[in-house]
Amino acid sequence: MSEIPLAEDGALKKGLLFCPCGCGHMMKWAPLTMNEVEILRLRWDGVSVKEIANRRFVSVKTVDAHLSNLRIKTGVNDIASLFRWGLREGILQP
């Protein structure tokens, strides 16, 4: 799993990291992986966990693990709260 690359010197000192999707969004929270961002966006688009697993050629358990990691990193307990968090942080678009 890849971590988010730092695009500017000093970003780490400020506690800011860039979103891994390349949108330029600055993050203040624990770095997300590209897989986590992509899976969150797919779930937001209504794609089932099983379909995400099929599209990405991984197991359902792997997709669930990414979603679990997202909940841990963001401090939320359910998918609805994760969606609200993603909207608030600019990772998801209404």
Coordinates of C-alpha atoms in Angstrom, one line a residue, residues 7-8 11-12 14-19 23-29 89:
A7 CA 4.2 17.6 -2.8
E8 CA 5.7 20.4 -0.9
A11 CA 4.0 20.1 4.4
L12 CA 4.9 17.4 6.9
K14 CA 2.6 21.7 9.2
G15 CA 0.9 18.4 9.6
L16 CA -0.6 18.6 6.1
L17 CA -0.5 15.9 3.5
F18 CA -1.8 15.8 -0.1
C19 CA -4.7 13.6 -1.1
C23 CA -6.8 16.5 -6.7
G24 CA -4.5 18.7 -4.6
H25 CA -6.7 18.5 -1.5
M26 CA -4.7 19.0 1.7
M27 CA -5.4 16.5 4.5
K28 CA -5.0 17.1 8.2
W29 CA -5.7 13.6 9.3
E89 CA -13.2 16.7 3.9

